[in-house]
């Protein structure tokens, strides 16, 4: 790898893989507007991945996996936080240094392969090489080396339409490796593959990590867990079993949970009143509902393992009781109320 902030003196087919390059992420926050509201798919996220490790970003659709990959690839700049790859502070790059990072430090494997249908497997792998100024003969030689590495030597002249899904994905992996980046990002790389095709792709990704690179794979498929050296869970995780009811007393104006928090309890108002409010993109709040004594709220987050979609705040001195999903379901027949979101 050539330094992310440097200028290559001459185009080369690939450069030696830098040793001991680790990925360090701290306090990542990404936010955007959804209509009149603000959404934070990532808020305060921190994790490390060492060179030679394969990390899984595990979570359901919509939890921020692709967003995080975009941040790591320097396609999306976070609202706050830090991404450091080796000695490079990725979130501070701009201009030519940013272009160099995207080209030489990171390789991306897309869910839908993104191969050009009019080009052969070899020609698809050569695309980043030719874009970097590598001469035709050197680019072809490098492409052939990579296709051999992923077990596709006999398919190098075939176009995508003549390849299976697993073979297309391995071509995409070879293309991501063209300039020897220390970081490989794979977005749901097995989503469109059958179980036979999946095996070869997983073996290839594991071998890439074993060669000393960092491999980060986003997935919702827990069957990939044995492949990983570590897991970064992006869907909210329960903080406890919730078997025992948890009683909480709130003073007027006190917040029980905030929009974007993880949630593992459903609440019943024993006395007082709870306001359910949602933060707008301009910083103001919209009142969605008021929950009186005897009613319940906050069931969607723990049931579907999503983040709280609104904030719950006491309007008067209030006592609520929280239950895990299982216990709540056993008690709902005795609770007659309207459903409040969040």
Coordinates of N, CA and C in Angstrom, one line a residue, residues 10 33 40 51 65 90 109 130 143 153 188 197 218 249 261 306-307 311 327 333:
X10 N 5.3 6.2 -9.8 CA 4.9 5.5 -11.1 C 3.8 4.5 -10.8
X33 N -31.8 13.5 7.7 CA -33.2 13.8 7.8 C -34.0 12.8 7.1
X40 N -30.6 8.7 13.4 CA -29.2 8.4 13.7 C -29.0 6.9 13.6
X51 N -5.3 -6.2 12.1 CA -4.9 -6.8 10.8 C -4.9 -8.3 10.9
X65 N -25.7 -1.1 8.8 CA -24.6 -1.8 8.3 C -23.9 -1.2 7.1
X90 N -9.0 8.8 8.7 CA -9.8 8.8 7.5 C -10.8 10.0 7.5
X109 N -16.5 -5.0 -1.9 CA -17.2 -6.1 -2.6 C -18.7 -5.8 -2.4
X130 N -6.3 -0.3 -14.4 CA -6.2 0.7 -15.5 C -6.6 2.1 -15.0
X143 N -4.4 -9.3 -13.0 CA -5.8 -9.9 -13.0 C -5.7 -11.4 -13.0
X153 N -9.2 -19.3 -12.7 CA -8.3 -19.2 -13.8 C -9.0 -19.7 -15.1
X188 N -23.1 -7.6 2.5 CA -24.0 -8.7 2.3 C -23.4 -9.6 1.1
X197 N -22.7 -22.1 -3.4 CA -21.9 -20.9 -3.8 C -21.3 -20.2 -2.6
X218 N -20.6 -7.0 6.2 CA -21.9 -6.7 6.8 C -22.9 -7.9 6.4
X249 N -39.5 5.2 39.0 CA -40.3 6.4 39.4 C -39.6 7.6 38.7
X261 N -32.3 5.2 21.3 CA -31.7 4.3 22.3 C -32.1 2.8 21.9
X306 N -35.3 -3.1 17.2 CA -34.9 -1.9 16.5 C -34.7 -0.8 17.6
X307 N -34.2 0.3 17.2 CA -34.0 1.4 18.2 C -35.3 2.2 18.5
X311 N -38.9 9.5 22.0 CA -38.5 9.7 23.4 C -39.7 9.6 24.3
X327 N -42.7 -11.8 29.2 CA -43.5 -11.5 30.4 C -44.6 -10.5 30.0
X333 N -53.2 -9.5 28.2 CA -54.7 -9.8 28.2 C -55.4 -9.0 29.4

